[in-house]
mmCIF file of C-alpha atoms in Angstrom:
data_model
loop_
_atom_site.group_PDB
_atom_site.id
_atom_site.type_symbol
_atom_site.label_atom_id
_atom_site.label_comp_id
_atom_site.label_asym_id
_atom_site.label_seq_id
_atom_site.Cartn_x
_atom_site.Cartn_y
_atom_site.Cartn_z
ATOM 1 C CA UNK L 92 -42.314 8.548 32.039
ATOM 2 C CA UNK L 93 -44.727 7.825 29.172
ATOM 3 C CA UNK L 94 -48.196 7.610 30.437
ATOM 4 C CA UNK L 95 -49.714 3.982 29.275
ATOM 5 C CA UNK L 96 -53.468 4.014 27.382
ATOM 6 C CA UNK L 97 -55.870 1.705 28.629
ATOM 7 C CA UNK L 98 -54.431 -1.230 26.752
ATOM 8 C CA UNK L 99 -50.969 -1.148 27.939
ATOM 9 C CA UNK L 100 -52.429 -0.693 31.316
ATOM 10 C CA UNK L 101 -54.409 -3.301 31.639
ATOM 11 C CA UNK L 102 -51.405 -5.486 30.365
ATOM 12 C CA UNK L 103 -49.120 -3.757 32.490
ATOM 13 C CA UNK L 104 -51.709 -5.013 35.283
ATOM 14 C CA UNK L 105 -51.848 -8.331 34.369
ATOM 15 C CA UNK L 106 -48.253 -8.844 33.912
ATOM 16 C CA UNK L 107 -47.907 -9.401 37.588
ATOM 17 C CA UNK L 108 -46.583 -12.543 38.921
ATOM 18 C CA UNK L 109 -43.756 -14.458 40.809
ATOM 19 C CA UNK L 110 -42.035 -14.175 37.637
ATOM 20 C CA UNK L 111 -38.179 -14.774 37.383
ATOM 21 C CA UNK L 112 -38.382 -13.471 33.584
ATOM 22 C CA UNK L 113 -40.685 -10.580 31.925
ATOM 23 C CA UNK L 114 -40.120 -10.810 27.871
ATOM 24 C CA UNK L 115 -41.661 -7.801 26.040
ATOM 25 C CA UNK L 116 -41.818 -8.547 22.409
ATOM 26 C CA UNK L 117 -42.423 -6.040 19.816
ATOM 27 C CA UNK L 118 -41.689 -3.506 22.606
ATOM 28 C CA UNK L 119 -41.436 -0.854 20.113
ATOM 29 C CA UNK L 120 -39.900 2.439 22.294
ATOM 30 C CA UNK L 121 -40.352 -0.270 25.271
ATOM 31 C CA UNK L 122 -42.978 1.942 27.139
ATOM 32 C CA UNK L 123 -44.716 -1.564 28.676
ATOM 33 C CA UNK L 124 -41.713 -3.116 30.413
ATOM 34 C CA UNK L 125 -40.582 0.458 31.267
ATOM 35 C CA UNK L 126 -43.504 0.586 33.728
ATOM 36 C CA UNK L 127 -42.470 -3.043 34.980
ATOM 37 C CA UNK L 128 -38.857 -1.575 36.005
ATOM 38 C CA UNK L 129 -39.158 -2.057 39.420
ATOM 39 C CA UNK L 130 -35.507 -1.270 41.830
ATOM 40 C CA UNK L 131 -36.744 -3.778 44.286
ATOM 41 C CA UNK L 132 -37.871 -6.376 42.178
ATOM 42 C CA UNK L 133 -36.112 -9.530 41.091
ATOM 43 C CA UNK L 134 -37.678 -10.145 38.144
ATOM 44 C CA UNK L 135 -35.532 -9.146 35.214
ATOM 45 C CA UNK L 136 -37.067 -7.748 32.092
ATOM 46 C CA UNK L 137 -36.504 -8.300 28.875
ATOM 47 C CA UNK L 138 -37.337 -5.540 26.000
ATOM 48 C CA UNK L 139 -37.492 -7.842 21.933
ATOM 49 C CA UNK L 140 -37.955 -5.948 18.809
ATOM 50 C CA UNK L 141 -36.974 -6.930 15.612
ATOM 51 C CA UNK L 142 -35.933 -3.657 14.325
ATOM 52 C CA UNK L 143 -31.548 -2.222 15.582
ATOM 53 C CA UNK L 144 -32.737 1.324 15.867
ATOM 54 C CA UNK L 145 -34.916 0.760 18.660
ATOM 55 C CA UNK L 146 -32.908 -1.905 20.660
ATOM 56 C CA UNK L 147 -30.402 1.260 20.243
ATOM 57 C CA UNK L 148 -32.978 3.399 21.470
ATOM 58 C CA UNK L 149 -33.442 1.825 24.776
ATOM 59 C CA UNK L 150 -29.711 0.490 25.147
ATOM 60 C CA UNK L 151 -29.238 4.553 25.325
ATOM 61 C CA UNK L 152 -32.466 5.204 27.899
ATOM 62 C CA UNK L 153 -32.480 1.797 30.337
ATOM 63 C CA UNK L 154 -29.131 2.572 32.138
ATOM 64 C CA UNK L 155 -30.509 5.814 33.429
ATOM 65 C CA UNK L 156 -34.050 4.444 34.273
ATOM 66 C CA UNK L 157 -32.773 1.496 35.784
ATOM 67 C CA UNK L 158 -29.062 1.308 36.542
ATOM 68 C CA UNK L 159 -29.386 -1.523 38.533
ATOM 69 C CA UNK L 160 -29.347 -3.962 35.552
ATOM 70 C CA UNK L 161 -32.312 -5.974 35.703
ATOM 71 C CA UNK L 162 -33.132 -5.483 32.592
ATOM 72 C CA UNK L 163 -31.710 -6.615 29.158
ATOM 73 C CA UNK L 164 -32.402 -6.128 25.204
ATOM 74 C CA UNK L 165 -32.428 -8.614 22.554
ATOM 75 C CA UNK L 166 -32.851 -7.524 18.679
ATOM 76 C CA UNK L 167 -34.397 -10.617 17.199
ATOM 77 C CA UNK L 168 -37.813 -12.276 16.320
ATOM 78 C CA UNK L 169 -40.156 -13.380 18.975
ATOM 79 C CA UNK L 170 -39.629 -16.919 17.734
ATOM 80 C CA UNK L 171 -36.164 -16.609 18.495
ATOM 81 C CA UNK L 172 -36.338 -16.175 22.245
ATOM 82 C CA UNK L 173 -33.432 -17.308 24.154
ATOM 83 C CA UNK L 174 -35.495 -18.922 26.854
ATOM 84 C CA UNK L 175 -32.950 -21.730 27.493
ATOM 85 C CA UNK L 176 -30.287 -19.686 28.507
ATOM 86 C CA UNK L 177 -32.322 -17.721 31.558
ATOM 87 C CA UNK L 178 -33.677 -20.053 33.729
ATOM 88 C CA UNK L 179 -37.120 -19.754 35.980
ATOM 89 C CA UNK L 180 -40.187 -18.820 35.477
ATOM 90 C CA UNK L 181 -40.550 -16.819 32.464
ATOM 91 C CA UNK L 182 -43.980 -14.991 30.936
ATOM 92 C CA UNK L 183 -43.925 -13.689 27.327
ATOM 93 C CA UNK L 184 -45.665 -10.336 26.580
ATOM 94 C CA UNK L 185 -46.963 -10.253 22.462
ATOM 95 C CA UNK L 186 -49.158 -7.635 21.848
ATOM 96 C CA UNK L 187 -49.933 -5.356 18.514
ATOM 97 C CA UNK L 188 -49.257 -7.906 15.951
ATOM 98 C CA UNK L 189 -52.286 -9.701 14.712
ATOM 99 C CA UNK L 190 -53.770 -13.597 15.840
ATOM 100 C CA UNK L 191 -52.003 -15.281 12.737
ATOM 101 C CA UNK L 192 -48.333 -14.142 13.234
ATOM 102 C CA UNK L 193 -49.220 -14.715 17.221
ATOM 103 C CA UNK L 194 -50.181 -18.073 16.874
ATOM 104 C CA UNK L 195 -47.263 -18.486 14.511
ATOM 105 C CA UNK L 196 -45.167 -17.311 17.575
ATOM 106 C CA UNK L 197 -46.971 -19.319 20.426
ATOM 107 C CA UNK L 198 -46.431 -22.442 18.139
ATOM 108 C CA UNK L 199 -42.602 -22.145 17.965
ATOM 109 C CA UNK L 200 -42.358 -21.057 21.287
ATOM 110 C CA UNK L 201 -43.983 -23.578 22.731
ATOM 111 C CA UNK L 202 -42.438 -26.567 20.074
ATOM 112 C CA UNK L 203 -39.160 -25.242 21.295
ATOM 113 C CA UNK L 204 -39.279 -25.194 24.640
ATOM 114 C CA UNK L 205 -41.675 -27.823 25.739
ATOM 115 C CA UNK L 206 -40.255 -28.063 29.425
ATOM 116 C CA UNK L 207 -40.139 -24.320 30.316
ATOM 117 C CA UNK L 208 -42.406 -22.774 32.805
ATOM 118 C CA UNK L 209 -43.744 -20.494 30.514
ATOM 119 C CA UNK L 210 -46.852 -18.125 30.321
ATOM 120 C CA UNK L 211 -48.371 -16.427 28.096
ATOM 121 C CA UNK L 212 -49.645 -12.696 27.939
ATOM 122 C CA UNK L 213 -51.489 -12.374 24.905
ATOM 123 C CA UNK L 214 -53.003 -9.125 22.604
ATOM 124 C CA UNK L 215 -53.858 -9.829 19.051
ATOM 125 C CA UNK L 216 -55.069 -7.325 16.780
ATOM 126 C CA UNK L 217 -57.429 -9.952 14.593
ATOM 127 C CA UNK L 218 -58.315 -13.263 14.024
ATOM 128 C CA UNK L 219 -58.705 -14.002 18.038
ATOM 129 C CA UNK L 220 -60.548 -17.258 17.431
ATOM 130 C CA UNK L 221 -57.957 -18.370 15.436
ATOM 131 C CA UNK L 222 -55.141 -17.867 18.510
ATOM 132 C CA UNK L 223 -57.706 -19.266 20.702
ATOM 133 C CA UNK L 224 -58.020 -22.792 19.181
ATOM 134 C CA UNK L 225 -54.352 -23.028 18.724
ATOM 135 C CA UNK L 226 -53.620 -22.314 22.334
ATOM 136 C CA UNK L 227 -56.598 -24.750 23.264
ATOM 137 C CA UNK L 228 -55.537 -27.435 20.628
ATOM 138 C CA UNK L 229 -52.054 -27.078 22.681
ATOM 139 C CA UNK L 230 -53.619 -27.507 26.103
ATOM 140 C CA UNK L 231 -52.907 -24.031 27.553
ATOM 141 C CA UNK L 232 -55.004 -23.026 30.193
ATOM 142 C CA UNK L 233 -56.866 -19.412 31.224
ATOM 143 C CA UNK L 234 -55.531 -17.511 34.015
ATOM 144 C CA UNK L 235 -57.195 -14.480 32.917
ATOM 145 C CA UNK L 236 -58.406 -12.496 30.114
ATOM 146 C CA UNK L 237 -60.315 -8.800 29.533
ATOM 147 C CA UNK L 238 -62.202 -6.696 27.148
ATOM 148 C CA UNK L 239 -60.719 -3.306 26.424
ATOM 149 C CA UNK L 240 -61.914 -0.146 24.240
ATOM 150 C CA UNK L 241 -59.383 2.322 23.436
ATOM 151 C CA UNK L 242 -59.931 5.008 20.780
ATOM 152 C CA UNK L 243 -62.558 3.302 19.223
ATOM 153 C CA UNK L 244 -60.778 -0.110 19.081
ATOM 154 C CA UNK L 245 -61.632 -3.309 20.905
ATOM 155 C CA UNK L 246 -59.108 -5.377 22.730
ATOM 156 C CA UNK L 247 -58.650 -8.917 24.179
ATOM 157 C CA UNK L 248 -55.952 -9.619 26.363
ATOM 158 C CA UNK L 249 -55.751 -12.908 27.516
ATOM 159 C CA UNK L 250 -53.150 -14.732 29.762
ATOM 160 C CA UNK L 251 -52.712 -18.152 29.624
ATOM 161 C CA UNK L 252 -50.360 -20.991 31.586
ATOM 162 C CA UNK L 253 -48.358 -23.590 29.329
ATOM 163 C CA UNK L 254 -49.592 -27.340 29.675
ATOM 164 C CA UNK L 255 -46.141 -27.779 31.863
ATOM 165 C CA UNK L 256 -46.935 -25.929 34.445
ATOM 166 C CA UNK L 257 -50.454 -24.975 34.250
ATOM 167 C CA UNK L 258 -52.551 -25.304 37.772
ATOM 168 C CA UNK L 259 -55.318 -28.294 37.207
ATOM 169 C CA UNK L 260 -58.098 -25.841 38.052
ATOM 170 C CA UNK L 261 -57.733 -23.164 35.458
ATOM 171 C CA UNK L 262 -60.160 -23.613 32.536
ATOM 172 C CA UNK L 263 -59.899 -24.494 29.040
ATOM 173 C CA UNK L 264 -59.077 -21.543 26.921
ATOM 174 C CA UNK L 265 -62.410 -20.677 25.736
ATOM 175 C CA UNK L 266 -62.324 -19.913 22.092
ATOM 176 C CA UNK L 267 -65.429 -17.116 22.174
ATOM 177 C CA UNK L 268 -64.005 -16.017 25.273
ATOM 178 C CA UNK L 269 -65.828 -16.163 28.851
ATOM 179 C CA UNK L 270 -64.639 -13.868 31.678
ATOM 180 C CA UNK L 271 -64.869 -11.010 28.661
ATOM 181 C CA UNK L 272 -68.489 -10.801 28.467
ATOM 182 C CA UNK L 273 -68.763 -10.646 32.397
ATOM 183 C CA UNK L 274 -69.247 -7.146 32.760
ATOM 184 C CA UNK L 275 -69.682 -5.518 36.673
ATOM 185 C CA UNK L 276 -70.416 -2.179 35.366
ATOM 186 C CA UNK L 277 -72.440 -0.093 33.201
ATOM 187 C CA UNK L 278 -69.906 0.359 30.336
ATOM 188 C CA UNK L 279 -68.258 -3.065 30.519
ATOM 189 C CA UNK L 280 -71.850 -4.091 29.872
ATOM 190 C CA UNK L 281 -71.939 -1.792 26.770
ATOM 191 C CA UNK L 282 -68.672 -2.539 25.650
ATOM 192 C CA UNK L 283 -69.350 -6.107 25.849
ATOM 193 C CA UNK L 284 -72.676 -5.864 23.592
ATOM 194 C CA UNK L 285 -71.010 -3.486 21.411
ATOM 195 C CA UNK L 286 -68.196 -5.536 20.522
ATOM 196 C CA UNK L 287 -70.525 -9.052 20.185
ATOM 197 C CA UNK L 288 -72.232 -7.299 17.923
ATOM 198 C CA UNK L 289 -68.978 -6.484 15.643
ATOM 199 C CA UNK L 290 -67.730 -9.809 15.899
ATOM 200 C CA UNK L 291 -71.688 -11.071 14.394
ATOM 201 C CA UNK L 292 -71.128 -8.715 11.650
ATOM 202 C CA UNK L 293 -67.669 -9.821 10.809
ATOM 203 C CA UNK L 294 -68.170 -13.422 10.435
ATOM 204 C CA UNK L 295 -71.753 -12.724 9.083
ATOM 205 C CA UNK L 296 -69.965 -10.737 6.181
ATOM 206 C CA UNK L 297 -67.336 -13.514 5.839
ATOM 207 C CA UNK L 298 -70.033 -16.076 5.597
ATOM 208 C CA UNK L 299 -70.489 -15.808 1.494
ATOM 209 C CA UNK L 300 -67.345 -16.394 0.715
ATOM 210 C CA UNK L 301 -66.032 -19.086 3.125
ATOM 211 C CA UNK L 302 -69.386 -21.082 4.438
ATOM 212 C CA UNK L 303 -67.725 -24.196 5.519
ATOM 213 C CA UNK L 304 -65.384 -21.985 8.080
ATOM 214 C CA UNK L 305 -67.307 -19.554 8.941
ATOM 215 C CA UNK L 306 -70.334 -21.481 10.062
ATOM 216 C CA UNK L 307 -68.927 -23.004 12.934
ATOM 217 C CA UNK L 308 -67.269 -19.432 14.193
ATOM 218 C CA UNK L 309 -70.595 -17.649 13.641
ATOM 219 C CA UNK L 310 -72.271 -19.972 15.663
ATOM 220 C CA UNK L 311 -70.007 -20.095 18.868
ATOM 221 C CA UNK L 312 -70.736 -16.332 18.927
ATOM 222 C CA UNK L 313 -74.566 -16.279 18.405
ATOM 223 C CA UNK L 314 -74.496 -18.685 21.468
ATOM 224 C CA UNK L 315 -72.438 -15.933 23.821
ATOM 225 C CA UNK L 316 -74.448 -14.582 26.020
ATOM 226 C CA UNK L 317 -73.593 -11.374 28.137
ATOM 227 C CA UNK L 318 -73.529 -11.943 31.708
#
């Protein structure tokens, strides 16, 4: 079995759930909900990518991993998610693509199936504020989200519960973030400074050229503080 980095691991971690349905999209060689196989589970996982010569891939490697069948592949776009036809509690995995074409997911997704008990498990590449106000401007809630370095690279992951089925006492989603700059050790602490700071010089670079926009942004993150 392919050993998971950091990112995938913490994912993998947060994945878990009473879930009837586990959709990982842009699975690539479907390493994530390979780790999710479980032979006593019920939850049945679902590997998405857009490209036949993957979906080929694992339609050639899943029987032997998992010959019980709880597991399926679909060759579309994440947009196109037959979440009608499986019914339960689903949670969609998107990770590696960046905030824009996420948000352009979550939108559809969530247009189209308004009633579904759906969750979200979020990792966008860039333009995190930008995912964050659409999933806030949507009224999904926080379950969970965390900071994660991995070969130099800074991650959020961030899990949120659709407005249908979301429990009354989970938060807004924050759109800075909160439980991400609540570090409990030494590194997180670091990590957590480390990765303010790149955010400050992003938007302070960006500021030039789009002053109106930026502002705002640069603003919520001077007022972050790290806990």
């Amino acid at each position: 079995m392919h050993t998971l980095g950091k990112r995938l691991q913490q994912i993998s971690y947060m994945a878990s759930g009473n879930y009837d349905h586990i959709w990982d999209c842009c699975c690539d060689h479907g390493y994530l909900g390979r780790t999710l196989l479980r032979p006593d589970q019920r939850t049945h996982i679902h590997f998405v990518d857009i490209v036949p010569a993957l979906i080929e891939a694992l339609n050639q490697k899943l029987p032997a991993l998992a010959p019980e069948q709880n597991w399926s592949t679909h060759c579309c776009d994440v947009a196109e998610l037959p979440l009608q036809q499986y019914p339960g509690r689903h949670l969609v995995i998107i990770a590696g693509v960046g905030g824009d074409l996420m948000t352009e997911f979550v939108r559809t997704l969530h247009s189209r199936h308004p009633d579904v008990h759906l969750d979200l498990l979020l990792c966008p590449v860039y333009h995190q504020f930008k995912l964050r106000q659409h999933l806030r401007s949507l009224g999904f809630r926080r379950e969970r989200e965390a900071l994660i370095k991995e070969n130099g690279k800074f991650y959020e992951i961030l899990k949120v519960q659709s407005p249908v089925c979301a429990h009354p006492d989970l938060p807004e989603v924050s759109l800075t973030g909160d439980c991400i700059w609540n570090a409990s050790t030494v590194e997180q602490a670091q990590n957590a400074r480390d990765y303010l700071q790149r955010k400050l010089r992003h938007y302070e670079r960006m500021l030039k050229g789009q002053p109106s926009q930026i502002k705002p942004v640069l603003a919520a993150y001077r007022s972050v503080e790290i806990a």
